[in-house]
XYZ file of C-alpha atoms in Angstrom:
362
model
C -43.640 16.618 19.070
C -42.140 16.912 15.594
C -45.097 17.538 13.267
C -44.410 16.417 9.694
C -46.597 17.374 6.730
C -46.122 15.134 3.682
C -47.471 16.567 0.431
C -48.493 14.380 -2.517
C -49.161 16.048 -5.837
C -50.208 13.072 -7.980
C -50.718 9.301 -7.881
C -47.030 8.283 -8.330
C -46.097 10.296 -5.231
C -48.082 7.958 -2.979
C -45.876 5.030 -4.040
C -42.832 6.890 -2.685
C -44.598 8.319 0.346
C -45.915 4.961 1.612
C -42.651 3.727 3.201
C -42.137 7.093 4.876
C -45.560 7.026 6.528
C -44.912 3.501 7.814
C -41.490 4.488 9.173
C -42.912 7.527 10.992
C -45.739 5.431 12.457
C -43.219 2.808 13.623
C -41.074 5.491 15.286
C -44.145 6.925 17.017
C -45.170 3.496 18.312
C -41.638 3.093 19.663
C -42.152 6.228 21.726
C -40.452 8.798 19.496
C -41.982 12.279 19.529
C -42.986 12.420 15.873
C -46.212 12.374 13.861
C -47.375 13.199 10.344
C -50.280 14.437 8.272
C -50.729 13.498 4.627
C -51.984 16.221 2.271
C -53.059 15.611 -1.338
C -53.151 18.483 -3.807
C -56.035 16.967 -5.752
C -59.580 16.023 -4.817
C -61.220 12.932 -3.363
C -62.835 12.320 -6.750
C -59.530 12.277 -8.673
C -60.004 9.676 -11.427
C -56.306 8.718 -11.414
C -56.528 7.496 -7.810
C -58.141 4.053 -7.899
C -60.012 2.991 -4.736
C -57.568 0.134 -4.100
C -54.418 2.284 -4.096
C -54.277 3.048 -0.377
C -55.107 -0.562 0.526
C -52.426 -1.853 -1.848
C -49.815 0.503 -0.402
C -51.002 -0.064 3.177
C -51.327 3.629 3.956
C -54.188 5.735 5.232
C -56.164 8.088 3.012
C -54.940 11.721 3.004
C -55.801 13.773 6.067
C -56.561 16.741 3.812
C -57.392 17.299 0.147
C -56.569 20.695 -1.355
C -59.084 19.998 -4.124
C -57.093 21.555 -6.975
C -57.885 20.062 -10.377
C -56.889 22.003 -13.489
C -54.770 21.546 -16.618
C -52.972 24.884 -16.842
C -49.772 24.578 -14.799
C -49.580 28.238 -13.822
C -53.175 28.223 -12.614
C -52.546 24.979 -10.736
C -49.462 26.439 -9.056
C -51.355 29.497 -7.858
C -54.328 27.559 -6.559
C -52.201 25.006 -4.706
C -50.230 27.851 -3.105
C -53.437 29.474 -1.869
C -54.979 26.248 -0.562
C -51.798 24.980 1.054
C -51.260 28.303 2.801
C -54.762 27.991 4.255
C -53.917 24.483 5.424
C -50.698 25.523 7.173
C -52.464 28.377 8.959
C -54.729 25.899 10.746
C -52.415 22.909 11.278
C -49.300 22.860 13.457
C -46.377 21.944 11.198
C -42.615 21.844 11.756
C -41.371 20.165 8.582
C -42.939 19.859 5.132
C -41.774 16.995 2.898
C -42.439 17.333 -0.828
C -41.864 14.634 -3.434
C -40.466 14.729 -6.976
C -41.022 17.591 -9.396
C -44.641 18.493 -10.079
C -46.063 22.021 -10.292
C -48.037 21.272 -7.129
C -44.814 20.144 -5.436
C -43.136 23.436 -6.312
C -46.167 25.384 -5.112
C -46.108 23.657 -1.719
C -42.358 24.258 -1.465
C -42.730 27.995 -2.063
C -45.469 28.355 0.537
C -43.468 26.328 3.054
C -40.487 28.666 2.847
C -42.652 31.790 2.935
C -44.053 30.437 6.195
C -40.542 29.992 7.585
C -40.899 26.216 7.950
C -38.295 23.543 7.292
C -38.599 22.159 3.753
C -37.384 18.675 2.826
C -37.256 17.443 -0.778
C -37.529 13.714 -1.370
C -35.698 12.561 -4.528
C -33.654 15.759 -4.734
C -30.950 16.346 -7.318
C -32.865 14.751 -10.192
C -32.106 16.502 -13.489
C -32.754 16.129 -17.210
C -30.650 19.270 -17.984
C -33.385 20.371 -20.390
C -34.551 23.754 -19.142
C -37.403 23.770 -21.667
C -39.146 21.128 -19.546
C -41.519 22.544 -16.906
C -40.496 19.772 -14.511
C -36.838 20.762 -14.777
C -37.730 24.285 -13.667
C -39.732 22.830 -10.792
C -36.739 20.735 -9.696
C -34.388 23.698 -9.690
C -36.797 25.818 -7.656
C -37.601 23.086 -5.123
C -33.979 22.088 -4.564
C -32.947 25.739 -4.317
C -35.491 26.341 -1.549
C -35.030 23.111 0.393
C -33.338 22.903 3.784
C -32.987 19.122 3.537
C -32.150 17.431 0.244
C -32.797 13.678 0.330
C -31.022 12.171 -2.692
C -31.108 8.690 -4.207
C -27.422 8.447 -5.131
C -23.995 10.042 -5.505
C -24.856 11.535 -8.901
C -27.691 13.546 -7.373
C -25.412 14.598 -4.513
C -22.925 16.009 -7.017
C -25.635 17.923 -8.877
C -27.043 19.753 -5.852
C -23.534 20.454 -4.553
C -22.532 22.036 -7.873
C -25.664 24.158 -7.690
C -24.671 25.586 -4.323
C -26.238 23.332 -1.683
C -24.167 23.026 1.481
C -22.960 19.551 2.407
C -24.854 19.773 5.694
C -28.118 19.974 3.724
C -27.552 16.930 1.509
C -28.314 13.360 2.590
C -27.859 10.363 0.305
C -30.688 8.278 1.741
C -31.157 5.934 -1.229
C -34.042 5.152 -3.557
C -37.291 5.142 -1.582
C -39.153 3.403 -4.399
C -37.155 0.303 -3.483
C -38.635 0.398 0.032
C -42.081 0.056 -1.532
C -41.029 -2.690 -3.949
C -39.360 -4.743 -1.240
C -42.293 -4.292 1.130
C -44.806 -5.461 -1.480
C -42.725 -8.140 -3.209
C -44.711 -10.990 -1.668
C -48.037 -9.157 -1.862
C -48.250 -8.800 -5.646
C -51.486 -10.053 -7.213
C -51.766 -11.925 -10.475
C -54.238 -9.922 -12.634
C -57.129 -11.534 -14.473
C -55.510 -10.654 -17.799
C -53.045 -13.508 -17.153
C -55.792 -16.114 -17.446
C -57.774 -14.223 -20.077
C -54.808 -13.987 -22.447
C -53.169 -17.238 -21.315
C -49.973 -15.402 -20.457
C -46.883 -17.243 -19.263
C -44.015 -15.946 -17.149
C -41.309 -14.189 -19.189
C -43.217 -14.707 -22.442
C -44.916 -11.331 -22.942
C -44.075 -7.613 -23.071
C -45.601 -4.770 -21.054
C -46.133 -1.378 -22.705
C -46.934 1.912 -20.966
C -47.036 5.446 -22.314
C -48.040 8.770 -20.831
C -45.707 11.516 -22.107
C -47.716 14.230 -23.868
C -45.040 15.098 -26.438
C -44.853 11.488 -27.593
C -48.618 11.142 -27.812
C -48.882 14.386 -29.789
C -46.704 13.090 -32.646
C -49.129 10.432 -33.843
C -47.261 9.707 -37.071
C -44.034 8.784 -35.324
C -45.926 7.007 -32.555
C -47.600 4.822 -35.196
C -44.181 3.969 -36.643
C -42.842 2.992 -33.237
C -45.836 0.812 -32.360
C -45.624 -0.890 -35.760
C -41.901 -1.533 -35.244
C -42.556 -2.838 -31.728
C -45.256 -5.233 -32.851
C -43.243 -6.565 -35.805
C -40.142 -7.077 -33.682
C -42.181 -8.900 -31.027
C -43.573 -11.304 -33.639
C -46.034 -13.631 -31.927
C -45.129 -12.408 -28.456
C -48.058 -10.566 -26.873
C -47.683 -6.940 -25.818
C -49.919 -5.978 -22.890
C -50.589 -2.238 -22.911
C -52.076 -0.898 -19.669
C -53.178 2.583 -20.765
C -54.995 5.431 -19.056
C -57.702 7.469 -20.798
C -55.685 10.016 -22.810
C -53.089 7.519 -23.985
C -55.743 4.965 -24.875
C -57.668 7.469 -27.001
C -54.572 8.177 -29.068
C -53.083 4.683 -29.277
C -56.178 2.505 -29.746
C -56.862 3.623 -33.363
C -53.147 3.403 -34.190
C -52.754 -0.140 -32.865
C -56.130 -1.420 -34.022
C -54.664 -3.678 -36.727
C -51.842 -5.113 -34.627
C -52.691 -8.702 -33.684
C -50.304 -8.906 -30.726
C -50.926 -5.469 -29.176
C -53.519 -5.890 -26.421
C -54.862 -2.792 -24.695
C -56.223 -3.212 -21.187
C -57.546 -0.763 -18.567
C -55.177 0.479 -15.839
C -54.470 -2.135 -13.188
C -54.235 -1.779 -9.432
C -50.777 -1.143 -8.015
C -50.232 -4.735 -6.877
C -51.576 -6.205 -10.129
C -49.449 -3.970 -12.336
C -46.432 -4.799 -10.185
C -47.035 -8.504 -10.806
C -47.478 -7.945 -14.552
C -44.174 -6.058 -14.928
C -42.197 -8.325 -12.579
C -43.058 -11.408 -14.661
C -42.629 -9.870 -18.123
C -40.039 -10.780 -20.737
C -39.460 -7.066 -21.250
C -40.983 -3.629 -20.759
C -41.370 -0.695 -23.166
C -42.206 2.542 -21.369
C -41.653 6.281 -21.005
C -41.872 6.119 -17.200
C -38.850 6.588 -14.969
C -40.572 4.784 -12.090
C -41.371 1.775 -14.271
C -37.747 1.687 -15.432
C -36.559 1.708 -11.814
C -38.934 -1.145 -10.968
C -37.647 -3.076 -13.987
C -34.073 -2.747 -12.739
C -35.146 -3.966 -9.294
C -36.795 -7.010 -10.914
C -33.959 -7.539 -13.458
C -36.471 -7.229 -16.308
C -35.124 -5.750 -19.590
C -36.579 -2.271 -20.093
C -36.668 -0.004 -23.154
C -37.353 3.667 -22.456
C -38.872 5.788 -25.241
C -36.766 8.831 -24.470
C -33.305 10.128 -25.282
C -32.493 10.899 -21.641
C -33.421 9.719 -18.179
C -33.410 11.427 -14.807
C -32.597 7.981 -13.384
C -29.251 7.360 -15.086
C -28.361 4.570 -12.650
C -31.029 2.406 -14.328
C -28.966 2.631 -17.536
C -25.480 2.627 -15.996
C -26.061 -0.323 -13.646
C -29.589 -1.504 -14.326
C -31.668 -3.162 -17.024
C -32.781 0.029 -18.788
C -31.787 1.254 -22.272
C -32.754 4.501 -24.018
C -33.954 4.441 -27.636
C -35.456 7.923 -27.888
C -38.399 8.094 -30.274
C -36.604 6.037 -32.923
C -38.584 3.129 -34.360
C -35.466 1.318 -35.657
C -33.687 1.488 -32.297
C -36.841 0.256 -30.594
C -37.079 -2.668 -33.001
C -33.459 -3.710 -32.436
C -33.858 -3.448 -28.655
C -36.962 -5.666 -28.645
C -35.202 -8.218 -30.847
C -32.274 -8.306 -28.405
C -34.670 -9.016 -25.553
C -36.345 -11.848 -27.460
C -32.965 -13.357 -28.421
C -31.849 -13.234 -24.798
C -28.849 -11.026 -25.537
C -29.847 -8.147 -23.240
C -27.165 -6.659 -21.019
C -26.534 -7.914 -17.496
C -27.594 -5.632 -14.666
C -27.106 -5.036 -10.953
C -28.733 -2.982 -8.209
C -27.302 0.517 -7.604
C -26.015 1.543 -4.187
C -28.562 2.002 -1.393
C -31.434 0.264 -3.161
C -31.711 -1.717 0.068
C -35.207 -0.818 1.283
C -34.020 1.279 4.253
C -34.406 4.761 2.769
C -37.465 5.754 4.821
C -35.749 4.552 7.986
C -32.766 6.826 7.256
C -35.021 9.811 6.553
C -36.938 9.453 9.826
C -33.714 9.248 11.804
C -32.445 12.427 10.130
C -35.683 14.213 10.994
C -35.527 13.051 14.612
C -31.967 14.369 14.874
C -32.941 17.903 13.749
């Protein structure tokens, strides 16, 4: 029996893990000698994990919670290492799969290698090339330790190869987020905000924001929101914001008639909202990837992206933290002059299937 341990460090990880758990379960039902356990670094009471998430994604709740909940990244890393080591000592494990680039992800990766287990990194080779970012350090450490590097595209393959990974370690499996989007395409739920605000398909914007550096510069953030609202004119902007972002943005946007703040939505409801929007303004790489999948124009409030294919082939454009560039981008969307886009290679919904086959061939 090949015992797989899948580690999730935060809410977005579950969206990428879901197809993998289904693919492993399918292989097991077909008689393959494989099984998995799902471990979450946080606690059962984590406020960012809404009760509907596991139902929406059609996955089971984690088999184990490490219960680590703290703000300081160094403290979090140490505590996750200690708790995950305790977990591995009492649970038979052959392969550990970690996702993305969180401090908890790096912590699990370090413990895995110290235990002499096989480490697989899902979404390997992602880089911003800004070493001042904690996540960039996490990526370098995780990829450097990993035995199996599951990449989303050729660009990521080139990055890990340049950094010394052997070709036998690198597998271009595709973008696993697309597996989730394709699986749930017909399951999306129209949220109540549609009726409450009398929204119509392709006649509203969606706004999300979470990046701490952007939220910290309230003066510039106010300029960007003002530019966004003026450029949108009478078009409504639906802002689904979590607690910290809402606290900062609500006073700033209080006088904007078309900027409507709503609580976070369930996964399937938010997916419906973004899929039917005229355009999206965000700082989220995952949201930008979903926008490309849905061919919805997307403006990213950053000067770089770890998901360059969403700009090169997709519907995404970078405007940094520049209010004028944001205004022009929104006007282009409204005028219908946004660029044409296509789906990058291997966004076909079969990524999890490829990963499971690789694991079975070990």
